[in-house]
Amino acid sequence: HNVDGIKVFLEAVNAMGNQRNILLFSMVKEKNYEKVIELLSSRVLWDQVIVTRVKGERGLESNELLQLFLRDLSPQMGGCCRMIDDNLEALEYAKSVKGNGTVFCTGSLYLVGELRKIVKGNHND
């Protein structure tokens, strides 16, 4: 959820050497999201980037995040970018396209918390 954390995250993703990397991402307004997206866009080959929205007024609009990824992803660093506002739909889509790859969820601890509720079956809370 911060620049230093994203750098460590990217080192771990690259060390895994996955064949297919799917990124599910969202952030809140107070964080340095432009720098985070710049790092994410340049240091890992993403087959898909899916942006979603953290619930509440702190969450950034998905469209703003999508535009930053589209601006920063170099042609050799990424495949498709997609915006899905609903976290459950975004997670289901990510799982449907991952094949033998891995879905990485990062950017906001709030997003991880929301996804954790979904996985545990408490997404109506």
PDB file of N, CA and C in Angstrom, residues 5 11 17 26 38 45 57-58 60 69 71 81-82 85 90 96 98 104-105 108 110 114 122-125:
ATOM      1  N   GLY A   5       6.577  -0.875   0.013  1.00  0.00           N
ATOM      2  CA  GLY A   5       5.898  -2.169   0.029  1.00  0.00           C
ATOM      3  C   GLY A   5       5.717  -2.731  -1.369  1.00  0.00           C
ATOM      4  N   GLU A  11       9.540  -7.548  -6.242  1.00  0.00           N
ATOM      5  CA  GLU A  11      10.674  -8.477  -6.152  1.00  0.00           C
ATOM      6  C   GLU A  11      10.171  -9.901  -5.945  1.00  0.00           C
ATOM      7  N   GLY A  17       8.622 -16.212 -10.836  1.00  0.00           N
ATOM      8  CA  GLY A  17       8.788 -16.644 -12.222  1.00  0.00           C
ATOM      9  C   GLY A  17       7.548 -17.262 -12.837  1.00  0.00           C
ATOM     10  N   SER A  26      -6.369  -1.777  -6.501  1.00  0.00           N
ATOM     11  CA  SER A  26      -7.088  -0.566  -6.142  1.00  0.00           C
ATOM     12  C   SER A  26      -6.294   0.149  -5.057  1.00  0.00           C
ATOM     13  N   GLU A  38       3.188   3.462 -11.572  1.00  0.00           N
ATOM     14  CA  GLU A  38       4.392   3.545 -12.401  1.00  0.00           C
ATOM     15  C   GLU A  38       5.305   2.341 -12.153  1.00  0.00           C
ATOM     16  N   LEU A  45       5.770  -8.338 -15.985  1.00  0.00           N
ATOM     17  CA  LEU A  45       4.955  -8.566 -17.163  1.00  0.00           C
ATOM     18  C   LEU A  45       3.589  -9.067 -16.702  1.00  0.00           C
ATOM     19  N   GLU A  57     -15.610   6.674   0.614  1.00  0.00           N
ATOM     20  CA  GLU A  57     -15.171   7.925  -0.012  1.00  0.00           C
ATOM     21  C   GLU A  57     -13.665   8.025  -0.195  1.00  0.00           C
ATOM     22  N   ARG A  58     -12.888   7.199   0.506  1.00  0.00           N
ATOM     23  CA  ARG A  58     -11.431   7.232   0.345  1.00  0.00           C
ATOM     24  C   ARG A  58     -10.965   6.519  -0.913  1.00  0.00           C
ATOM     25  N   LEU A  60     -10.284   5.435  -4.633  1.00  0.00           N
ATOM     26  CA  LEU A  60     -10.102   6.120  -5.911  1.00  0.00           C
ATOM     27  C   LEU A  60     -11.060   5.556  -6.950  1.00  0.00           C
ATOM     28  N   PHE A  69      -2.783   3.287 -15.563  1.00  0.00           N
ATOM     29  CA  PHE A  69      -2.167   2.057 -16.075  1.00  0.00           C
ATOM     30  C   PHE A  69      -2.021   2.122 -17.593  1.00  0.00           C
ATOM     31  N   ARG A  71      -1.639   4.668 -19.386  1.00  0.00           N
ATOM     32  CA  ARG A  71      -0.566   5.628 -19.681  1.00  0.00           C
ATOM     33  C   ARG A  71       0.807   5.006 -19.429  1.00  0.00           C
ATOM     34  N   CYS A  81      -5.843  -4.258 -19.965  1.00  0.00           N
ATOM     35  CA  CYS A  81      -6.297  -3.564 -18.754  1.00  0.00           C
ATOM     36  C   CYS A  81      -7.811  -3.558 -18.766  1.00  0.00           C
ATOM     37  N   ARG A  82      -8.398  -3.774 -17.595  1.00  0.00           N
ATOM     38  CA  ARG A  82      -9.853  -3.825 -17.495  1.00  0.00           C
ATOM     39  C   ARG A  82     -10.275  -3.162 -16.194  1.00  0.00           C
ATOM     40  N   ASP A  85     -15.676  -2.253 -11.298  1.00  0.00           N
ATOM     41  CA  ASP A  85     -15.872  -1.569 -10.014  1.00  0.00           C
ATOM     42  C   ASP A  85     -16.207  -2.500  -8.857  1.00  0.00           C
ATOM     43  N   ALA A  90     -14.765  -8.372  -9.938  1.00  0.00           N
ATOM     44  CA  ALA A  90     -13.357  -8.247 -10.324  1.00  0.00           C
ATOM     45  C   ALA A  90     -12.579  -9.503  -9.945  1.00  0.00           C
ATOM     46  N   SER A  96     -11.105 -16.221 -13.451  1.00  0.00           N
ATOM     47  CA  SER A  96     -11.512 -16.872 -14.706  1.00  0.00           C
ATOM     48  C   SER A  96     -10.450 -16.758 -15.800  1.00  0.00           C
ATOM     49  N   LYS A  98      -7.005 -16.453 -15.158  1.00  0.00           N
ATOM     50  CA  LYS A  98      -5.660 -16.755 -14.680  1.00  0.00           C
ATOM     51  C   LYS A  98      -5.069 -18.030 -15.263  1.00  0.00           C
ATOM     52  N   PHE A 104      -2.602 -11.739  -8.294  1.00  0.00           N
ATOM     53  CA  PHE A 104      -1.997 -10.939  -7.234  1.00  0.00           C
ATOM     54  C   PHE A 104      -2.925  -9.775  -6.930  1.00  0.00           C
ATOM     55  N   CYS A 105      -3.289  -9.619  -5.672  1.00  0.00           N
ATOM     56  CA  CYS A 105      -4.175  -8.543  -5.239  1.00  0.00           C
ATOM     57  C   CYS A 105      -3.366  -7.591  -4.373  1.00  0.00           C
ATOM     58  N   SER A 108      -4.112  -1.663  -1.918  1.00  0.00           N
ATOM     59  CA  SER A 108      -4.733  -1.146  -0.709  1.00  0.00           C
ATOM     60  C   SER A 108      -5.027  -2.265   0.266  1.00  0.00           C
ATOM     61  N   TYR A 110      -7.315  -2.000   2.325  1.00  0.00           N
ATOM     62  CA  TYR A 110      -8.782  -2.039   2.324  1.00  0.00           C
ATOM     63  C   TYR A 110      -9.282  -3.008   1.265  1.00  0.00           C
ATOM     64  N   GLU A 114     -11.521  -6.349   1.870  1.00  0.00           N
ATOM     65  CA  GLU A 114     -12.776  -6.620   1.176  1.00  0.00           C
ATOM     66  C   GLU A 114     -12.726  -7.965   0.466  1.00  0.00           C
ATOM     67  N   ASN A 122     -18.403 -13.686   3.378  1.00  0.00           N
ATOM     68  CA  ASN A 122     -19.073 -12.641   4.153  1.00  0.00           C
ATOM     69  C   ASN A 122     -19.170 -11.351   3.384  1.00  0.00           C
ATOM     70  N   HIS A 123     -19.320 -11.411   2.053  1.00  0.00           N
ATOM     71  CA  HIS A 123     -19.268 -10.194   1.252  1.00  0.00           C
ATOM     72  C   HIS A 123     -20.497  -9.293   1.400  1.00  0.00           C
ATOM     73  N   ASN A 124     -21.491  -9.706   2.142  1.00  0.00           N
ATOM     74  CA  ASN A 124     -22.646  -8.828   2.390  1.00  0.00           C
ATOM     75  C   ASN A 124     -22.478  -8.000   3.648  1.00  0.00           C
ATOM     76  N   ASP A 125     -21.402  -8.235   4.401  1.00  0.00           N
ATOM     77  CA  ASP A 125     -21.163  -7.490   5.640  1.00  0.00           C
ATOM     78  C   ASP A 125     -20.731  -6.076   5.335  1.00  0.00           C
TER      79      ASP A 125
END
